[in-house]
PDB file of C-alpha atoms in Angstrom:
ATOM      1  CA  MET X   1     112.991  71.080  13.824  1.00 45.00           C
ATOM      2  CA  SER X   2     109.411  70.469  13.805  1.00 46.00           C
ATOM      3  CA  ASP X   3     107.313  69.992  16.923  1.00 49.00           C
ATOM      4  CA  PRO X   4     105.483  66.655  16.889  1.00 48.00           C
ATOM      5  CA  GLU X   5     102.716  68.069  19.039  1.00 48.00           C
ATOM      6  CA  ASN X   6     102.039  70.711  16.471  1.00 48.00           C
ATOM      7  CA  ARG X   7     101.553  68.217  13.746  1.00 50.00           C
ATOM      8  CA  GLU X   8      98.092  68.168  12.360  1.00 50.00           C
ATOM      9  CA  HIS X   9      96.275  64.911  12.882  1.00 50.00           C
ATOM     10  CA  PRO X  10      94.374  63.691   9.900  1.00 50.00           C
ATOM     11  CA  THR X  11      90.672  64.223  10.317  1.00 51.00           C
ATOM     12  CA  PRO X  12      88.703  60.969  10.006  1.00 49.00           C
ATOM     13  CA  GLU X  13      86.458  60.850   7.039  1.00 52.00           C
ATOM     14  CA  GLU X  14      82.811  61.213   7.907  1.00 50.00           C
ATOM     15  CA  PRO X  15      80.636  58.417   6.586  1.00 48.00           C
ATOM     16  CA  GLU X  16      78.465  59.354   3.740  1.00 52.00           C
ATOM     17  CA  VAL X  17      74.835  59.562   4.612  1.00 46.00           C
ATOM     18  CA  THR X  18      72.946  57.768   1.928  1.00 48.00           C
ATOM     19  CA  GLU X  19      69.286  57.829   1.185  1.00 47.00           C
ATOM     20  CA  SER X  20      69.023  54.220   2.179  1.00 46.00           C
ATOM     21  CA  ALA X  21      70.377  54.986   5.619  1.00 45.00           C
ATOM     22  CA  VAL X  22      68.056  57.899   6.064  1.00 44.00           C
ATOM     23  CA  GLY X  23      65.189  55.853   4.924  1.00 46.00           C
ATOM     24  CA  GLY X  24      66.139  53.084   7.352  1.00 45.00           C
ATOM     25  CA  ALA X  25      65.143  55.200  10.299  1.00 44.00           C
ATOM     26  CA  ASP X  26      61.879  56.220   8.823  1.00 48.00           C
ATOM     27  CA  GLY X  27      61.382  53.133   6.649  1.00 48.00           C
ATOM     28  CA  GLY X  28      58.440  51.772   8.713  1.00 48.00           C
ATOM     29  CA  GLU X  29      56.169  54.681   8.030  1.00 51.00           C
ATOM     30  CA  PRO X  30      55.560  54.011   4.299  1.00 53.00           C
ATOM     31  CA  VAL X  31      54.670  50.356   5.012  1.00 51.00           C
ATOM     32  CA  ALA X  32      52.175  51.334   7.735  1.00 56.00           C
ATOM     33  CA  ASP X  33      50.614  53.888   5.466  1.00 62.00           C
ATOM     34  CA  ALA X  34      50.154  51.213   2.794  1.00 63.00           C
ATOM     35  CA  GLU X  35      48.422  48.839   5.247  1.00 69.00           C
ATOM     36  CA  VAL X  36      46.067  51.579   6.410  1.00 61.00           C
ATOM     37  CA  ALA X  37      45.266  52.367   2.818  1.00 65.00           C
ATOM     38  CA  ASP X  38      44.487  48.702   2.053  1.00 68.00           C
ATOM     39  CA  THR X  39      42.239  48.403   5.117  1.00 74.00           C
ATOM     40  CA  ALA X  40      40.360  51.524   4.151  1.00 69.00           C
ATOM     41  CA  ALA X  41      39.927  50.191   0.639  1.00 70.00           C
ATOM     42  CA  ASP X  42      38.550  46.876   1.925  1.00 71.00           C
ATOM     43  CA  ALA X  43      36.125  48.671   4.224  1.00 70.00           C
ATOM     44  CA  ALA X  44      34.959  50.850   1.388  1.00 66.00           C
ATOM     45  CA  ALA X  45      34.467  47.817  -0.846  1.00 66.00           C
ATOM     46  CA  ALA X  46      32.479  46.025   1.872  1.00 63.00           C
ATOM     47  CA  ALA X  47      30.326  49.102   2.368  1.00 60.00           C
ATOM     48  CA  ASP X  48      29.680  49.293  -1.347  1.00 60.00           C
ATOM     49  CA  THR X  49      28.712  45.599  -1.405  1.00 57.00           C
ATOM     50  CA  ALA X  50      26.356  46.080   1.543  1.00 52.00           C
ATOM     51  CA  GLU X  51      24.770  49.038  -0.164  1.00 54.00           C
ATOM     52  CA  GLN X  52      24.384  47.082  -3.377  1.00 56.00           C
ATOM     53  CA  ALA X  53      22.759  44.028  -1.606  1.00 52.00           C
ATOM     54  CA  PRO X  54      18.975  44.329  -1.718  1.00 62.00           C
ATOM     55  CA  GLU X  55      17.342  44.777   1.665  1.00 72.00           C
ATOM     56  CA  GLU X  56      14.992  41.924   2.686  1.00 74.00           C
ATOM     57  CA  SER X  57      11.438  43.013   2.196  1.00 82.00           C
ATOM     58  CA  PRO X  58       8.743  42.523   4.878  1.00 83.00           C
ATOM     59  CA  GLU X  59       7.036  39.982   2.621  1.00 84.00           C
ATOM     60  CA  ASP X  60      10.214  37.903   2.466  1.00 82.00           C
ATOM     61  CA  LYS X  61      10.566  38.054   6.242  1.00 84.00           C
ATOM     62  CA  LEU X  62       6.975  36.923   6.702  1.00 88.00           C
ATOM     63  CA  THR X  63       7.466  34.102   4.202  1.00 87.00           C
ATOM     64  CA  ALA X  64      10.557  32.848   6.025  1.00 87.00           C
ATOM     65  CA  LEU X  65       8.785  33.094   9.383  1.00 88.00           C
ATOM     66  CA  LEU X  66       5.764  31.230   8.014  1.00 90.00           C
ATOM     67  CA  ALA X  67       7.993  28.435   6.661  1.00 90.00           C
ATOM     68  CA  GLU X  68       9.726  28.119  10.025  1.00 90.00           C
ATOM     69  CA  ARG X  69       6.443  27.957  11.938  1.00 91.00           C
ATOM     70  CA  THR X  70       5.064  25.438   9.423  1.00 92.00           C
ATOM     71  CA  ASP X  71       8.052  23.158   9.983  1.00 91.00           C
ATOM     72  CA  ASP X  72       7.551  23.407  13.745  1.00 92.00           C
ATOM     73  CA  LEU X  73       3.856  22.573  13.409  1.00 93.00           C
ATOM     74  CA  GLN X  74       4.558  19.567  11.188  1.00 93.00           C
ATOM     75  CA  ARG X  75       7.162  18.262  13.624  1.00 93.00           C
ATOM     76  CA  VAL X  76       4.830  18.638  16.608  1.00 94.00           C
ATOM     77  CA  SER X  77       1.981  16.986  14.674  1.00 94.00           C
ATOM     78  CA  ALA X  78       4.209  14.014  13.782  1.00 94.00           C
ATOM     79  CA  GLU X  79       5.331  13.635  17.395  1.00 94.00           C
ATOM     80  CA  TYR X  80       1.721  13.729  18.600  1.00 94.00           C
ATOM     81  CA  ALA X  81       0.658  11.147  16.009  1.00 94.00           C
ATOM     82  CA  ASN X  82       3.468   8.838  17.122  1.00 95.00           C
ATOM     83  CA  TYR X  83       2.446   9.344  20.746  1.00 94.00           C
ATOM     84  CA  ARG X  84      -1.168   8.418  19.999  1.00 95.00           C
ATOM     85  CA  LYS X  85      -0.015   5.341  18.096  1.00 94.00           C
ATOM     86  CA  ARG X  86       2.196   4.184  20.967  1.00 95.00           C
ATOM     87  CA  ALA X  87      -0.568   4.869  23.488  1.00 95.00           C
ATOM     88  CA  ALA X  88      -3.063   2.830  21.451  1.00 94.00           C
ATOM     89  CA  GLN X  89      -0.594  -0.042  21.159  1.00 94.00           C
ATOM     90  CA  ASP X  90       0.091   0.015  24.898  1.00 95.00           C
ATOM     91  CA  ARG X  91      -3.634   0.070  25.653  1.00 94.00           C
ATOM     92  CA  GLN X  92      -4.304  -2.875  23.333  1.00 91.00           C
ATOM     93  CA  THR X  93      -1.394  -4.798  24.842  1.00 91.00           C
ATOM     94  CA  THR X  94      -2.835  -4.252  28.319  1.00 94.00           C
ATOM     95  CA  ILE X  95      -6.282  -5.418  27.179  1.00 91.00           C
ATOM     96  CA  ASP X  96      -4.852  -8.536  25.526  1.00 90.00           C
ATOM     97  CA  HIS X  97      -2.774  -9.394  28.587  1.00 92.00           C
ATOM     98  CA  THR X  98      -5.757  -8.968  30.918  1.00 92.00           C
ATOM     99  CA  THR X  99      -8.021 -11.055  28.676  1.00 91.00           C
ATOM    100  CA  SER X 100      -5.434 -13.822  28.443  1.00 92.00           C
ATOM    101  CA  SER X 101      -4.992 -13.888  32.218  1.00 92.00           C
ATOM    102  CA  VAL X 102      -8.747 -14.180  32.815  1.00 92.00           C
ATOM    103  CA  VAL X 103      -9.250 -16.878  30.172  1.00 93.00           C
ATOM    104  CA  GLN X 104      -6.357 -18.938  31.538  1.00 92.00           C
ATOM    105  CA  LYS X 105      -8.088 -19.081  34.921  1.00 93.00           C
ATOM    106  CA  PHE X 106     -11.132 -20.654  33.235  1.00 92.00           C
ATOM    107  CA  LEU X 107      -9.180 -23.338  31.365  1.00 94.00           C
ATOM    108  CA  PRO X 108      -9.851 -25.995  34.063  1.00 93.00           C
ATOM    109  CA  VAL X 109     -13.587 -25.302  33.637  1.00 93.00           C
ATOM    110  CA  PHE X 110     -13.267 -25.857  29.889  1.00 93.00           C
ATOM    111  CA  ASP X 111     -11.487 -29.156  30.566  1.00 93.00           C
ATOM    112  CA  ASP X 112     -14.336 -30.302  32.825  1.00 93.00           C
ATOM    113  CA  LEU X 113     -16.861 -29.423  30.137  1.00 92.00           C
ATOM    114  CA  ASP X 114     -14.871 -31.456  27.602  1.00 90.00           C
ATOM    115  CA  LEU X 115     -14.979 -34.475  29.916  1.00 90.00           C
ATOM    116  CA  ALA X 116     -18.700 -33.940  30.460  1.00 90.00           C
ATOM    117  CA  GLU X 117     -19.206 -33.870  26.708  1.00 89.00           C
ATOM    118  CA  GLN X 118     -17.269 -37.118  26.322  1.00 87.00           C
ATOM    119  CA  HIS X 119     -19.572 -38.702  28.915  1.00 88.00           C
ATOM    120  CA  GLY X 120     -22.630 -37.417  27.074  1.00 88.00           C
ATOM    121  CA  ASP X 121     -23.673 -35.015  29.831  1.00 85.00           C
ATOM    122  CA  LEU X 122     -23.973 -32.070  27.446  1.00 86.00           C
ATOM    123  CA  LYS X 123     -26.588 -33.586  25.177  1.00 85.00           C
ATOM    124  CA  GLU X 124     -29.444 -32.000  27.122  1.00 83.00           C
ATOM    125  CA  GLY X 125     -30.261 -30.221  30.334  1.00 81.00           C
ATOM    126  CA  PRO X 126     -29.034 -26.999  31.958  1.00 85.00           C
ATOM    127  CA  LEU X 127     -25.386 -27.991  31.594  1.00 86.00           C
ATOM    128  CA  LYS X 128     -25.802 -27.979  27.833  1.00 88.00           C
ATOM    129  CA  ALA X 129     -27.187 -24.429  27.925  1.00 89.00           C
ATOM    130  CA  PHE X 130     -24.329 -23.322  30.170  1.00 90.00           C
ATOM    131  CA  ALA X 131     -21.736 -24.841  27.842  1.00 90.00           C
ATOM    132  CA  GLY X 132     -23.369 -23.136  24.856  1.00 90.00           C
ATOM    133  CA  LYS X 133     -23.314 -19.708  26.506  1.00 91.00           C
ATOM    134  CA  LEU X 134     -19.709 -20.188  27.560  1.00 91.00           C
ATOM    135  CA  ALA X 135     -18.745 -21.161  24.018  1.00 90.00           C
ATOM    136  CA  GLY X 136     -20.417 -17.970  22.761  1.00 92.00           C
ATOM    137  CA  ILE X 137     -18.407 -15.860  25.198  1.00 92.00           C
ATOM    138  CA  LEU X 138     -15.204 -17.572  24.101  1.00 91.00           C
ATOM    139  CA  GLY X 139     -16.059 -16.779  20.497  1.00 91.00           C
ATOM    140  CA  GLN X 140     -16.520 -13.100  21.336  1.00 92.00           C
ATOM    141  CA  LEU X 141     -13.107 -13.084  23.007  1.00 92.00           C
ATOM    142  CA  LYS X 142     -11.629 -14.812  19.928  1.00 92.00           C
ATOM    143  CA  VAL X 143     -10.643 -17.851  21.977  1.00 94.00           C
ATOM    144  CA  THR X 144     -10.528 -21.055  19.934  1.00 93.00           C
ATOM    145  CA  PRO X 145      -9.712 -24.612  21.051  1.00 94.00           C
ATOM    146  CA  PHE X 146      -7.482 -26.846  18.948  1.00 94.00           C
ATOM    147  CA  GLY X 147      -6.255 -30.410  18.982  1.00 92.00           C
ATOM    148  CA  ALA X 148      -8.113 -33.346  17.453  1.00 92.00           C
ATOM    149  CA  ALA X 149      -7.292 -36.934  16.561  1.00 91.00           C
ATOM    150  CA  GLY X 150      -5.778 -37.123  13.093  1.00 90.00           C
ATOM    151  CA  ASP X 151      -4.257 -33.639  13.133  1.00 92.00           C
ATOM    152  CA  GLU X 152      -0.629 -33.317  12.136  1.00 92.00           C
ATOM    153  CA  PHE X 153       1.653 -33.086  15.133  1.00 93.00           C
ATOM    154  CA  ASN X 154       3.169 -29.635  15.664  1.00 93.00           C
ATOM    155  CA  PRO X 155       5.701 -29.435  18.504  1.00 92.00           C
ATOM    156  CA  GLU X 156       5.123 -25.694  18.824  1.00 94.00           C
ATOM    157  CA  ILE X 157       1.491 -26.093  19.900  1.00 94.00           C
ATOM    158  CA  HIS X 158       1.262 -29.786  20.836  1.00 95.00           C
ATOM    159  CA  GLU X 159       2.765 -31.376  23.932  1.00 94.00           C
ATOM    160  CA  ALA X 160       3.416 -35.074  23.326  1.00 94.00           C
ATOM    161  CA  VAL X 161       3.390 -37.284  26.409  1.00 94.00           C
ATOM    162  CA  GLN X 162       3.854 -40.491  24.395  1.00 91.00           C
ATOM    163  CA  ASP X 163       5.004 -41.347  20.877  1.00 91.00           C
ATOM    164  CA  LEU X 164       3.582 -44.570  19.431  1.00 88.00           C
ATOM    165  CA  SER X 165       4.450 -43.774  15.836  1.00 84.00           C
ATOM    166  CA  SER X 166       6.904 -45.825  13.803  1.00 83.00           C
ATOM    167  CA  GLY X 167       7.331 -43.565  10.759  1.00 78.00           C
ATOM    168  CA  ASP X 168       8.453 -40.043  10.017  1.00 79.00           C
ATOM    169  CA  GLU X 169       4.962 -38.631   9.526  1.00 83.00           C
ATOM    170  CA  LYS X 170       3.429 -38.105  12.934  1.00 87.00           C
ATOM    171  CA  ARG X 171      -0.230 -37.588  13.679  1.00 91.00           C
ATOM    172  CA  ILE X 172      -2.211 -37.061  16.846  1.00 93.00           C
ATOM    173  CA  GLY X 173      -3.718 -40.316  18.007  1.00 92.00           C
ATOM    174  CA  VAL X 174      -5.361 -39.287  21.281  1.00 92.00           C
ATOM    175  CA  VAL X 175      -6.047 -35.823  22.697  1.00 93.00           C
ATOM    176  CA  LEU X 176      -5.605 -35.828  26.463  1.00 94.00           C
ATOM    177  CA  ARG X 177      -6.220 -32.109  26.845  1.00 94.00           C
ATOM    178  CA  LYS X 178      -7.235 -29.489  24.313  1.00 94.00           C
ATOM    179  CA  GLY X 179      -5.107 -26.468  23.584  1.00 95.00           C
ATOM    180  CA  TYR X 180      -6.391 -22.911  23.300  1.00 96.00           C
ATOM    181  CA  MET X 181      -5.487 -19.884  21.205  1.00 94.00           C
ATOM    182  CA  ILE X 182      -6.594 -16.282  21.612  1.00 93.00           C
ATOM    183  CA  ASP X 183      -6.330 -14.515  18.266  1.00 88.00           C
ATOM    184  CA  ASP X 184      -2.947 -15.730  17.029  1.00 88.00           C
ATOM    185  CA  ARG X 185      -1.406 -16.097  20.497  1.00 92.00           C
ATOM    186  CA  LEU X 186      -0.979 -19.415  22.249  1.00 94.00           C
ATOM    187  CA  LEU X 187      -2.699 -19.730  25.605  1.00 94.00           C
ATOM    188  CA  ARG X 188      -1.983 -23.393  26.281  1.00 95.00           C
ATOM    189  CA  THR X 189      -0.526 -26.300  24.350  1.00 95.00           C
ATOM    190  CA  ALA X 190      -2.586 -29.391  23.625  1.00 95.00           C
ATOM    191  CA  MET X 191      -1.518 -32.549  25.452  1.00 95.00           C
ATOM    192  CA  VAL X 192      -1.559 -35.465  22.990  1.00 95.00           C
ATOM    193  CA  ILE X 193      -0.333 -38.957  22.197  1.00 94.00           C
ATOM    194  CA  ILE X 194       1.400 -39.367  18.838  1.00 93.00           C
ATOM    195  CA  ASP X 195       0.523 -42.315  16.640  1.00 88.00           C
ATOM    196  CA  ASP X 196       0.979 -43.458  13.043  1.00 80.00           C
ATOM    197  CA  VAL X 197      -1.118 -41.862  10.327  1.00 67.00           C
ATOM    198  CA  GLU X 198      -3.239 -44.961   9.766  1.00 67.00           C
ATOM    199  CA  GLU X 199      -3.851 -45.482  13.468  1.00 60.00           C
ATOM    200  CA  ALA X 200      -4.724 -41.846  14.017  1.00 55.00           C
ATOM    201  CA  GLN X 201      -7.142 -41.744  11.093  1.00 58.00           C
ATOM    202  CA  SER X 202      -8.789 -45.012  12.090  1.00 59.00           C
ATOM    203  CA  GLY X 203      -9.307 -43.846  15.661  1.00 54.00           C
ATOM    204  CA  SER X 204     -12.740 -42.536  16.553  1.00 45.00           C
ATOM    205  CA  ALA X 205     -13.090 -38.860  17.361  1.00 44.00           C
ATOM    206  CA  ASP X 206     -15.638 -39.736  20.043  1.00 47.00           C
ATOM    207  CA  GLU X 207     -13.271 -42.090  21.834  1.00 52.00           C
ATOM    208  CA  PRO X 208     -12.833 -40.884  25.411  1.00 49.00           C
ATOM    209  CA  ALA X 209      -9.429 -39.833  26.648  1.00 47.00           C
ATOM    210  CA  PRO X 210      -7.519 -42.166  29.008  1.00 46.00           C
ATOM    211  CA  GLU X 211      -8.601 -40.103  32.032  1.00 47.00           C
ATOM    212  CA  ALA X 212     -12.246 -40.504  31.054  1.00 42.00           C
ATOM    213  CA  ALA X 213     -11.845 -44.233  30.413  1.00 44.00           C
ATOM    214  CA  SER X 214     -10.232 -44.782  33.794  1.00 43.00           C
ATOM    215  CA  ALA X 215     -13.025 -42.788  35.434  1.00 43.00           C
ATOM    216  CA  ASP X 216     -15.632 -45.005  33.739  1.00 46.00           C
ATOM    217  CA  GLU X 217     -13.859 -48.150  34.906  1.00 45.00           C
ATOM    218  CA  SER X 218     -13.726 -46.924  38.490  1.00 44.00           C
ATOM    219  CA  GLU X 219     -17.446 -46.109  38.431  1.00 44.00           C
ATOM    220  CA  ASN X 220     -18.251 -49.570  37.082  1.00 44.00           C
ATOM    221  CA  ASN X 221     -16.125 -51.219  39.764  1.00 46.00           C
ATOM    222  CA  GLU X 222     -17.843 -49.257  42.513  1.00 45.00           C
ATOM    223  CA  SER X 223     -21.272 -50.247  41.232  1.00 41.00           C
TER     224      SER X 223
END
């Protein structure tokens, strides 16, 4: 009778060790070696390219530096030219504003001289000489009066206090107060009465304004 303990147990079969299994443990090393080889090849290629690229000569460096400095100089010159232009414009604006302010203060004097001329007081005497000198100064300052009977009415430069016209074409019939321009800038509008074309053209340029006529009447009444 056989002893069960003495029976030989079958030995389990050992798994076959394949090359793929062996390579699985060390499989990372060939890939890393390939990456290192590629990196070294790229570095070598870059070094070859750098060696092949021509080195910039001193003349080329000086040419590039000169071009850069020339651009800087041109930019600074343009900025300075613009600054001078703005400064000149600001200075001229200040001069024009000051001149206009001074001339405006003398407008009442010009009005009195106009009334004196309408009364015939400027035909001779010292007042005539004064008016002539003042007119010369106004000419030097480019100040010109405007507004006369028969002129076409312009609402931009004429201030109408009365409209006696009956048609579409409006003319100045009576000038109550002259207007003044300095260069092409308006200092003061002319105060006028609008009338028809025929009435305005038939009116006399020497006809005194209503203020002057009322002043003459008051003087006659007093005498």
